[in-house]
Coordinates of C-alpha atoms in Angstrom, one line a residue:
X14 CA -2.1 -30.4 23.0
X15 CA -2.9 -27.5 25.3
X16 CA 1.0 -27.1 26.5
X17 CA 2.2 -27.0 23.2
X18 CA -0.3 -24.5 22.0
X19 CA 0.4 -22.4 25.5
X20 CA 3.9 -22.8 24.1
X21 CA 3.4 -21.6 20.9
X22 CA 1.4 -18.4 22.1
X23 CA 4.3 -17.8 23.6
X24 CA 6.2 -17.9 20.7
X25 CA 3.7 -16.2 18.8
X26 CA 4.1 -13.1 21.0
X27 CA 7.8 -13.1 20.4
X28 CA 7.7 -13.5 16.6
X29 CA 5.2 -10.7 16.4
X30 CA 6.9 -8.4 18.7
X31 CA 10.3 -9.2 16.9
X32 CA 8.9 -8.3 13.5
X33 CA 7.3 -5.3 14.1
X34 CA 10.4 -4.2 15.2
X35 CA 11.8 -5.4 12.0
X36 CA 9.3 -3.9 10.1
X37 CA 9.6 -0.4 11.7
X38 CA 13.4 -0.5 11.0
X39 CA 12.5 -1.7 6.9
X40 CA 10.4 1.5 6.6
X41 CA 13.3 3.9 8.6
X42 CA 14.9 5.8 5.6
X43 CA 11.3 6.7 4.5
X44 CA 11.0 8.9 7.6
X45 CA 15.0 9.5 7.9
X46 CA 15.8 10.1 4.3
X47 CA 13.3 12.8 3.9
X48 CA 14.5 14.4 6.8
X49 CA 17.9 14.3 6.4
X50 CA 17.0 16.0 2.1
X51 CA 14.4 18.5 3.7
X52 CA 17.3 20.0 6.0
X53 CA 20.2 19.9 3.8
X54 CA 22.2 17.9 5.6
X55 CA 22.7 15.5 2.5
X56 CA 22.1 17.3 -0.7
X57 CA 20.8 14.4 -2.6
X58 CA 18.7 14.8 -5.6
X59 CA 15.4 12.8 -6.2
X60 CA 16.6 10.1 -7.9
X61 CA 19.5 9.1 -5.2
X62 CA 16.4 10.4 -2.6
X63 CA 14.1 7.7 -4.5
X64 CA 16.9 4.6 -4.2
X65 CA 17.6 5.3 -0.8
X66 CA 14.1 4.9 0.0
X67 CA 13.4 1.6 -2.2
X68 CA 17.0 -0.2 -1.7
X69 CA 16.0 -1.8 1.9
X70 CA 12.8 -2.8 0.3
X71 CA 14.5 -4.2 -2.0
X72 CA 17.0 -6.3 -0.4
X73 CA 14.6 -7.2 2.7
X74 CA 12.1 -8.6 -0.6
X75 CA 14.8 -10.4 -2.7
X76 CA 16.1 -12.3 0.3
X77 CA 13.3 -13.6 1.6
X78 CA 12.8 -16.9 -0.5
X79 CA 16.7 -17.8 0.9
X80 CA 15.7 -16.8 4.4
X81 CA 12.4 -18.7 3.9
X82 CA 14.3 -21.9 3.0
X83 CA 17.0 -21.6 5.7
X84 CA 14.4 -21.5 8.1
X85 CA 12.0 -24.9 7.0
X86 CA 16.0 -26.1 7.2
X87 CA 17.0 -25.2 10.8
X88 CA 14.7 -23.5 12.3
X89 CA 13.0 -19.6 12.9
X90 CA 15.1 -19.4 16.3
X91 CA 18.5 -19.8 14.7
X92 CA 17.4 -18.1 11.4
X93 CA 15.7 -15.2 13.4
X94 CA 18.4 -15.0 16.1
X95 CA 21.5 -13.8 13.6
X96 CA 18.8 -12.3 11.2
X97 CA 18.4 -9.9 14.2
X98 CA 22.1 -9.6 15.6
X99 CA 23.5 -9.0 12.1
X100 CA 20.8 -6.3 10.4
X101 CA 22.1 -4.5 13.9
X102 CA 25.4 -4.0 12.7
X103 CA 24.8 -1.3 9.7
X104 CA 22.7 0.5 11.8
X105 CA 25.4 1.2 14.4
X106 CA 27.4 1.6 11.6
X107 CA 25.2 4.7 10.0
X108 CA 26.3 7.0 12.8
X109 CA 29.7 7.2 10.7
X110 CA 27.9 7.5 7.2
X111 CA 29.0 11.0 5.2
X112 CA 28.6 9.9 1.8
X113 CA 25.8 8.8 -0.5
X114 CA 27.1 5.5 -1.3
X115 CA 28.5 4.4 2.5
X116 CA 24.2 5.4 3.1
X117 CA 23.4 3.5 0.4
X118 CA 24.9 0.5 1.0
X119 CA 24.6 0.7 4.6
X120 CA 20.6 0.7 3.9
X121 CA 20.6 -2.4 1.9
X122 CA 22.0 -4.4 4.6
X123 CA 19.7 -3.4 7.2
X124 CA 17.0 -3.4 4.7
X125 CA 17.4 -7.5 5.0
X126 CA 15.5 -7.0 8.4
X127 CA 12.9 -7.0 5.7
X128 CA 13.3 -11.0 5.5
X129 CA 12.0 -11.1 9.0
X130 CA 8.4 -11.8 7.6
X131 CA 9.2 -15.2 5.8
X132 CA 11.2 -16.0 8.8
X133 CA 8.6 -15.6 10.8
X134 CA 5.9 -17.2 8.8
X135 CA 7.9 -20.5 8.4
X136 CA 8.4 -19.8 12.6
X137 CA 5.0 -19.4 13.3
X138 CA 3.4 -22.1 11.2
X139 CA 6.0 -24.8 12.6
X140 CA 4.3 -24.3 16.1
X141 CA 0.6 -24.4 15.3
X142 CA -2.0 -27.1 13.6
X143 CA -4.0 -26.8 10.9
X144 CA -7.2 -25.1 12.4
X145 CA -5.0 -22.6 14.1
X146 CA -3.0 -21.3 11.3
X147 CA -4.9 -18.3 9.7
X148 CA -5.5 -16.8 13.3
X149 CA -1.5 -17.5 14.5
X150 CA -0.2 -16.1 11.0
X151 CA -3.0 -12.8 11.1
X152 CA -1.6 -12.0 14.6
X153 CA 2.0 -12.9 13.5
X154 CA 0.9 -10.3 10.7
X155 CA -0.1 -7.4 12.5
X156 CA 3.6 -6.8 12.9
X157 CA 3.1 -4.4 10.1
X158 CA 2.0 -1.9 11.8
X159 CA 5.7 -1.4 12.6
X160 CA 5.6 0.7 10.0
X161 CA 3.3 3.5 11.6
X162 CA 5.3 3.2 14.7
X163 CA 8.3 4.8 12.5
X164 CA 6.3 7.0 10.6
X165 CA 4.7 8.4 13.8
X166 CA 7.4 8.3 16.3
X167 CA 10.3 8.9 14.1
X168 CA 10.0 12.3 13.2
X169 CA 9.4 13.2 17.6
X170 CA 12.4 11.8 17.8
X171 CA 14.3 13.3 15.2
X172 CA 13.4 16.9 16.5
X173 CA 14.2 16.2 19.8
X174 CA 17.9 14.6 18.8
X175 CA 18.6 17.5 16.8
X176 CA 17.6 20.1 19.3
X177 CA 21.3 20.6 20.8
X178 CA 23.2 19.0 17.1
X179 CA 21.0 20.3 14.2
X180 CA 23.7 18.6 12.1
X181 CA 24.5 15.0 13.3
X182 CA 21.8 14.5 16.1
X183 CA 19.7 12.3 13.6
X184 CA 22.6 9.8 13.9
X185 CA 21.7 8.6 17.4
X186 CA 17.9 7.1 15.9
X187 CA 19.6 4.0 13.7
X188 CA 21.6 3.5 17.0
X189 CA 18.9 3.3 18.6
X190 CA 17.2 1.2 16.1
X191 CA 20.7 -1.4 16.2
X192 CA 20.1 -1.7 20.1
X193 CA 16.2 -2.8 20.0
X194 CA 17.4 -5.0 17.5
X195 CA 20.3 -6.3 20.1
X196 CA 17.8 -6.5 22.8
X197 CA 15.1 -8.6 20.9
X198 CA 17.8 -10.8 18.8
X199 CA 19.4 -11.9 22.4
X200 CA 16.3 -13.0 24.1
X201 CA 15.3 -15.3 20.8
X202 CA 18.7 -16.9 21.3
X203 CA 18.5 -17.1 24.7
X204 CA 14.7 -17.4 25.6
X205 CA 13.1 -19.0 22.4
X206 CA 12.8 -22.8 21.7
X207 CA 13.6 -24.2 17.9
X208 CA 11.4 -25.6 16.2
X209 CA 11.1 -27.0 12.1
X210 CA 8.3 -28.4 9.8
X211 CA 8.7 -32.0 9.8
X212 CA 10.4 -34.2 7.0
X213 CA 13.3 -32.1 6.2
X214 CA 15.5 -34.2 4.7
X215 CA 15.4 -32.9 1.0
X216 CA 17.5 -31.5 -1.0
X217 CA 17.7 -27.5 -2.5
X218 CA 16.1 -28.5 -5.7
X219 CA 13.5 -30.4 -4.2
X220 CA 12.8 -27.5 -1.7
X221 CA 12.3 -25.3 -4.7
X222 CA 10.0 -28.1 -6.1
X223 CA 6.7 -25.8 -5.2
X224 CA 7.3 -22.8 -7.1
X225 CA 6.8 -24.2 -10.6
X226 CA 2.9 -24.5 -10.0
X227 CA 1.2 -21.8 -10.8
X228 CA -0.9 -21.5 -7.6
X229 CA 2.2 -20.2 -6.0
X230 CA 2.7 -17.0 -8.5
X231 CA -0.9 -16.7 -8.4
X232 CA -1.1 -16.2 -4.6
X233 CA 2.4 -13.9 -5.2
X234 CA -0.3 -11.4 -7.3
X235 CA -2.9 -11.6 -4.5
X236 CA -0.2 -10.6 -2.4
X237 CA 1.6 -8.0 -4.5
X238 CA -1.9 -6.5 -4.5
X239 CA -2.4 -6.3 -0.7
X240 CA 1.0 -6.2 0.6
X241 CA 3.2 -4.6 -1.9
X242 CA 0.8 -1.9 -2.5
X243 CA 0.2 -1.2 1.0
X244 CA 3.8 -0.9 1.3
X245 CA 4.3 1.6 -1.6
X246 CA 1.5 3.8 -0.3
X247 CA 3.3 3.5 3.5
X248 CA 5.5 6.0 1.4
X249 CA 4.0 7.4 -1.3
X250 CA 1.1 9.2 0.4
X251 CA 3.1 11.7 2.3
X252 CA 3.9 13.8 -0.9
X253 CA 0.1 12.5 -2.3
X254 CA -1.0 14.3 1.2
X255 CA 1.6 17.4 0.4
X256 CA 1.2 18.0 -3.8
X257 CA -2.1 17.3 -4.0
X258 CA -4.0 18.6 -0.4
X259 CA -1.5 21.1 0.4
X260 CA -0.8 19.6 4.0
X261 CA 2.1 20.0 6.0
X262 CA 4.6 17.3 6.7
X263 CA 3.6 16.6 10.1
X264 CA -0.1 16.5 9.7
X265 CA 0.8 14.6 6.1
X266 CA 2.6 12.1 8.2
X267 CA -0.4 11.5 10.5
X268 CA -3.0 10.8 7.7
X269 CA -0.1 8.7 6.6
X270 CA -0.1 6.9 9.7
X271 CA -4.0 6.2 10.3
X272 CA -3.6 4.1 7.3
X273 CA -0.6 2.5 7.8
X274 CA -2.0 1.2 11.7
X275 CA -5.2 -0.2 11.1
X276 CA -4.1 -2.4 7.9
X277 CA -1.4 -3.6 10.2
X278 CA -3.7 -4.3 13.5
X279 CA -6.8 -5.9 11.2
X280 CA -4.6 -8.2 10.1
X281 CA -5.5 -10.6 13.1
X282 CA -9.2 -10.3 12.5
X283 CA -8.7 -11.2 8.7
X284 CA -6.7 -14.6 9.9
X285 CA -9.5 -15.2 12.4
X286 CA -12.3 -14.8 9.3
X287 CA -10.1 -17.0 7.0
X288 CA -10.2 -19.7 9.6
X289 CA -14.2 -18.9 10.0
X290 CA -15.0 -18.9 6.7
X291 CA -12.1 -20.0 4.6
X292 CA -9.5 -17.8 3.2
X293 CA -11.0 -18.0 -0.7
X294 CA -14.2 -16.6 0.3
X295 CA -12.4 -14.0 2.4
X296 CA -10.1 -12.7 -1.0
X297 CA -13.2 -12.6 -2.9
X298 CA -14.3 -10.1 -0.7
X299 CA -11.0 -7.9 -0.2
X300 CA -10.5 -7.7 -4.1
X301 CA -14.0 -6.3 -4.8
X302 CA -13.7 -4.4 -1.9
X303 CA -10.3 -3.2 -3.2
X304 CA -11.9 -2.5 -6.9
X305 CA -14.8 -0.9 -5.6
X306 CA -12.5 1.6 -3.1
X307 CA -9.7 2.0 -5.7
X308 CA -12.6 2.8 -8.4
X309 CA -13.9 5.7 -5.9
X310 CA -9.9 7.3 -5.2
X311 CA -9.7 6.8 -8.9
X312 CA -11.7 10.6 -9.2
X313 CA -8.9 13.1 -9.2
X314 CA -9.5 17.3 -7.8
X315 CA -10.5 18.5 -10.6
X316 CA -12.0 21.3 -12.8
X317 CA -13.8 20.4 -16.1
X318 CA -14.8 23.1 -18.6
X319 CA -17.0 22.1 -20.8
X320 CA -19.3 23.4 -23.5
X321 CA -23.0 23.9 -22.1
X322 CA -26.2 24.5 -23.4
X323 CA -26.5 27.6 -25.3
X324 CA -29.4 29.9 -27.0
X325 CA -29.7 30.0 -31.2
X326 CA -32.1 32.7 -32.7
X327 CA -35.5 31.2 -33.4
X328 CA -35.6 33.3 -36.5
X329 CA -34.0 35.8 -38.7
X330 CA -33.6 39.4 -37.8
X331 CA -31.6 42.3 -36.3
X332 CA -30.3 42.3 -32.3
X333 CA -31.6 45.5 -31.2
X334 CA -30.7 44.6 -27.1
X335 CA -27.6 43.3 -25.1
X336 CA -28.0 43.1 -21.7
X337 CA -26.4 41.2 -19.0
X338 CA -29.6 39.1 -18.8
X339 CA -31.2 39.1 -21.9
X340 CA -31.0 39.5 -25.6
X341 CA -33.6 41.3 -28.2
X342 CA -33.5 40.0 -31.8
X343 CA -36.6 41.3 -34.0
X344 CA -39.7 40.5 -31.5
X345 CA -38.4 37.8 -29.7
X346 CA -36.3 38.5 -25.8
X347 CA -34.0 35.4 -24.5
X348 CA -33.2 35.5 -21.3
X349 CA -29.7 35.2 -20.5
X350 CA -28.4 32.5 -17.4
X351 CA -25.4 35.0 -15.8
X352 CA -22.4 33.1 -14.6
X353 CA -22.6 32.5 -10.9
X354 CA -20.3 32.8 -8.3
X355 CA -17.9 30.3 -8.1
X356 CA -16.7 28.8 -4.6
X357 CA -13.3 28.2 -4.1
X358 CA -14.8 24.7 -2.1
X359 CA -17.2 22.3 -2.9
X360 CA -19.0 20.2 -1.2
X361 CA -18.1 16.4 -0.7
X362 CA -19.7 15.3 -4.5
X363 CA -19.0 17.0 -7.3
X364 CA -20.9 20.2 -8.1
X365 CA -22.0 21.8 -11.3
X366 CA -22.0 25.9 -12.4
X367 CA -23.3 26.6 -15.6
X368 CA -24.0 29.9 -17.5
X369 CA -24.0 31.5 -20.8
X370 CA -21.9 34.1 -22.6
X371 CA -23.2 36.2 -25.3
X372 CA -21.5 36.0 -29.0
X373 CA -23.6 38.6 -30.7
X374 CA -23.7 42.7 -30.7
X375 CA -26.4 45.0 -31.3
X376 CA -27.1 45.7 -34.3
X377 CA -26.2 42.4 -35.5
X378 CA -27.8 41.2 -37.9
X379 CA -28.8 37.0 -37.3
X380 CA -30.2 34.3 -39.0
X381 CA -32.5 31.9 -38.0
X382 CA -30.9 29.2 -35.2
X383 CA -27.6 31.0 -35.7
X384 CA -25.8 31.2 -31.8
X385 CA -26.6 33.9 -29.7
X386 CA -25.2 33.1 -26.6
X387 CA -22.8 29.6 -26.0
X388 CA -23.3 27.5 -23.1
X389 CA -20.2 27.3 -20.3
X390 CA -20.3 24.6 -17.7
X391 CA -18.1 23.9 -15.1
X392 CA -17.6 20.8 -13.1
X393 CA -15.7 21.4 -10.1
X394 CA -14.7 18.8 -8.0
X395 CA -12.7 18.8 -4.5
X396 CA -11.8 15.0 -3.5
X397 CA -12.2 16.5 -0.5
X398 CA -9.2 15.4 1.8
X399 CA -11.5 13.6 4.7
X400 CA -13.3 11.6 2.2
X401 CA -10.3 10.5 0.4
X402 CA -8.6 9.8 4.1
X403 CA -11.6 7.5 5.1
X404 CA -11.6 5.7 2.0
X405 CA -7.7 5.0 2.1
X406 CA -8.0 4.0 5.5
X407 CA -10.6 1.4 4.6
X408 CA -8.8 0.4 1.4
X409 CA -6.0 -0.4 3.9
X410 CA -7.8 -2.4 6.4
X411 CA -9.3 -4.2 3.4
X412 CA -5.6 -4.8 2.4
X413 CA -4.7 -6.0 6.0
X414 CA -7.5 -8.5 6.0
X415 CA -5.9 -9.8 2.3
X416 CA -2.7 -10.3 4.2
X417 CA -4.1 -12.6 6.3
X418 CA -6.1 -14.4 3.7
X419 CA -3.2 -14.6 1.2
X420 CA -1.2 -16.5 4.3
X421 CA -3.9 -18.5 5.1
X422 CA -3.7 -20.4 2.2
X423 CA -0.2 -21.6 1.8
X424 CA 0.2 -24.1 5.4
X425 CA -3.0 -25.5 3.3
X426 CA -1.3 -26.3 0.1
X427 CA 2.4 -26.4 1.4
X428 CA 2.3 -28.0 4.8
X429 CA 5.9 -28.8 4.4
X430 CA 7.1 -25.9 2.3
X431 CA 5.6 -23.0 3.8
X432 CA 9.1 -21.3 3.9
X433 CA 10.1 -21.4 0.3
X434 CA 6.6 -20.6 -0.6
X435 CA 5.7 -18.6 1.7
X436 CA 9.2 -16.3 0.8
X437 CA 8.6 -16.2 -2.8
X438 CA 5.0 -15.1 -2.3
X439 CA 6.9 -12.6 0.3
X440 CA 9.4 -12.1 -2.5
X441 CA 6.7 -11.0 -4.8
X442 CA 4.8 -9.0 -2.3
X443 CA 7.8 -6.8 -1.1
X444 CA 8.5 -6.0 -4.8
X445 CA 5.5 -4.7 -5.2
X446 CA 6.1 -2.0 -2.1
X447 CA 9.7 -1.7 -4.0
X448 CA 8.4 -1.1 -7.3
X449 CA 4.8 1.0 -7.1
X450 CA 6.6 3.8 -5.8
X451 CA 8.8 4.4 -8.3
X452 CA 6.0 3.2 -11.1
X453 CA 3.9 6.1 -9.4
X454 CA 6.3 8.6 -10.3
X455 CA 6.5 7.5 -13.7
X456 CA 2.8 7.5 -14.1
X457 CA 2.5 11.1 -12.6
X458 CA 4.6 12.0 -15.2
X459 CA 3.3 10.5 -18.0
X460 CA -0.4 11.4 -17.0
X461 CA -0.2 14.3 -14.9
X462 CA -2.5 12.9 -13.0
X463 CA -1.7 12.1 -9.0
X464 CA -4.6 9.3 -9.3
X465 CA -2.9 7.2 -11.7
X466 CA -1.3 5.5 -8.6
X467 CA -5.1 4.7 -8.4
X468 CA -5.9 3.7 -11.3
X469 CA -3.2 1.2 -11.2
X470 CA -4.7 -0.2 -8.4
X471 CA -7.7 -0.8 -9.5
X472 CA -6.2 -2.2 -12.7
X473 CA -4.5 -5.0 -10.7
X474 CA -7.7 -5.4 -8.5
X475 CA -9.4 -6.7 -11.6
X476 CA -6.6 -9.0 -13.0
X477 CA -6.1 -10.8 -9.4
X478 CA -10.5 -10.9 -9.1
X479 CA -10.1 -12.1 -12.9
X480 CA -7.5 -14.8 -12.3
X481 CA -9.2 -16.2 -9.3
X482 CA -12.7 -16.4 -10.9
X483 CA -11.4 -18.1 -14.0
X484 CA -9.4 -20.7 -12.0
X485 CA -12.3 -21.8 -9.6
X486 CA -14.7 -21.8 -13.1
X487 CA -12.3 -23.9 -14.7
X488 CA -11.6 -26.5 -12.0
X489 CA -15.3 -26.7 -10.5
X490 CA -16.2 -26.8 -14.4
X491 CA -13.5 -30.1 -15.0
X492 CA -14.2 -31.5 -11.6
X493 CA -17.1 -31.1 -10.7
X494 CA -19.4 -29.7 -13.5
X495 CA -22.7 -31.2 -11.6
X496 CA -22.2 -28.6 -8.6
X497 CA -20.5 -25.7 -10.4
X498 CA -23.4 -23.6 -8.6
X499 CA -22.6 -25.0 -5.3
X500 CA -18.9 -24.7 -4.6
X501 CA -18.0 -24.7 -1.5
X502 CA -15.9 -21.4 -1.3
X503 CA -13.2 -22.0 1.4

């Protein structure tokens, strides 16, 4: 056994290094895109901006589940090998690109690097046993970190090309891009031994068997929750970070990164837990940790005026007084709360002003618990931007540790299928980083409210914590009703 494990480390590493480069390339147009609209080099408006950015998503999502099959067929070395050689092509091929459409399309084929994760997966879990897999696939995971690499590197990179070309400089970076992808696609065809999940011999439909149990499309939510999402913020919290804290792009683009890197990194540690204390009890854990973040980032910067508490005349008579701090009517004097001064920052938790403005004259003449002077109260809050940082960088390692989890779970249930299943549930989960951009924008329009991205999370925290409490209820309660209370949660 210990050979073949030493063997499989090795391939491990490989699978891991290869799709973190894969995943650095999937997230390029986020990085290349802006930069290319920001200078005017492309004139695109936010729509076209807006596809650009989801279209390798998109393609690198939908093609996973026929990647994911091709390799339980013949193999992650084959599969990854052209996977790799081919998605270099329309990167070399971007150095030419003048128009929207050649960009465009160009992106969607090197987007399929994208399908680099269910190839990997299947890869992976063909070379380990059972007790090994949440720890082999959380380390194969932490290839999503890839993603930081772009978003922090990318932009050096671009400066420095365009130093001496302002105009076409930024067409040397996919090339770049094609030639790590060259480099690491020759040494798996070269270097890396094949290797399939056993029993093999079936045919498509039977392949496809799998993915009419609802387990499968359950898992796909769990997923689409800590995946998808975490790929839509990779991208959406640079303008969050912009609109809404007023940073600049490069400092944006850091904050971006300290969450991007972590989620990807803790993604080991979360297959290492799921193999310590199984992957269910693990998810239980990331979804309330997810509702409970989400809940907090749901609070947006905000001012609230609202009416306070005011002062009504205890009886009837004539004002003979009004002064800034106090009132006379007949024999009785109010005193009068000023408005105080109001800081343009708050502290970390919200803060309350409250004061009183007057609504009667002198000489007035009142009646008894008639107004004198309404109440004014102001709640001002800041979401103040270190707060929210630290909480998004734990809602992403919470995320990374669901990756893992949500992995763990599939060599369990579909030894044999792990690369259909585990590229539909990749299918799903790459939607979701396809989709919640583009749902965020409509959502900021509809509410005006940059936290509705937010809100939507916490909204699918709860149906993914609701679905899974419901389904162990219901089978411990038809099972096993005489030790409902003592479930072993693994």
């Amino acid at each position: 056994m210990k050979p073949n494990l030493n063997a499989a480390h090795r391939i491990l590493f490989l699978n891991t290094l290869a799709f973190t480069i894969c995943f650095a390339c999937w997230t390029l147009n986020g990085v290349l895109v802006t930069y290319l609209v920001d200078n005017n080099i492309f004139n695109w408006n936010v729509v076209e901006t807006g596809w650009l950015l989801g279209i390798p998503i998109l393609t690198g999502s939908v093609m996973r589940l026929p990647l994911g099959i091709l390799t339980d067929k013949f193999g992650g070395q084959k599969v990854f090998s052209i996977l790799l050689l081919l998605c270099s092509i329309p990167l070399f091929l971007l150095y030419f690109a003048q128009s929207y459409w050649v960009y465009f399309f160009l992106s969607a084929l090197f987007g399929m690097v994208g399908t680099a994760f269910a190839v990997g997966v299947a890869f992976t879990s063909a070379w380990y046993p059972k007790e090994w897999q949440g720890r082999a696939l959380g380390i194969f995971g932490m290839g999503n970190a890839g993603a930081a690499l772009t978003t922090f590197f990318a932009p050096t990179l671009l400066n420095y090309l365009s130093e001496s070309n302002p105009e076409n400089g930024w067409r040397i970076l996919p090339i770049i891009y094609g030639i790590i992808l060259i480099i690491i696609g020759l040494i798996f065809l070269i270097f890396v031994e094949n290797k399939k999940p056993e029993a093999q011999n079936k045919t498509i439909s039977q392949q496809l068997a799998p993915l009419s149990k609802m387990r499968v499309w359950r898992f796909g939510l769990y997923y689409f929750l800590v995946f998808g999402l975490f790929v839509a913020f990779s991208q959406w919290l640079l303008p969050y970070y912009v609109n809404v804290y007023k940073t600049s792009l490069i400092l944006g683009g850091l904050l971006t990164s300290c969450f991007s890197l972590p989620s990807g990194v803790i993604r080991a540690f979360g297959g290492y837990l799921s193999d310590k204390f199984g992957a269910r009890k693990v998810m239980y854990w990331v979804m309330y940790s997810s509702l409970v973040i989400s809940g907090l980032l749901m609070l947006p910067k905000m001012e609230i005026l609202t009416p306070g508490k005011g002062i009504s005349a205890k009886k009837s008579g004539m004002v003979t007084a009004v002064e800034p701090s106090r009132i006379i009517a007949g024999n009785d004097t109010v005193n009068i709360q000023p408005k105080p001064e109001i800081p343009e920052s708050t502290s970390v938790l919200p803060q309350s002003f409250s004061w009183q403005e007057v609504l009667v004259k002198q000489n007035d003449q009142v009646q008894k618990k008639q107004l004198l002077a309404q109440g004014v109260t102001l709640i001002k809050f800041e979401a103040d931007l270190w707060v929210f940082t630290i909480l998004v960088i734990l809602i992403g390692i919470v995320w990374g540790v669901g990756k893992a989890a949500v992995y763990k779970h599939i060599p369990e249930y579909f030894p044999s299928e792990v690369g259909v299943v585990g590229g539909m549930v990749g299918l799903i989960g790459g939607l979701g980083g396809f989709i919640g951009p583009i749902l965020f924008g409509y959502l900021l329009d509809f509410s005006g409210l940059w936290t509705s991205s937010w809100i939507f999370v916490f909204l699918v925290s709860a149906i993914s914590l609701f679905w899974m409490n419901y389904i162990i209820k219901k089978i411990t309660h038809q099972e096993a009703p005489h030790i409902k209370d003592q479930i072993e949660i693994k």
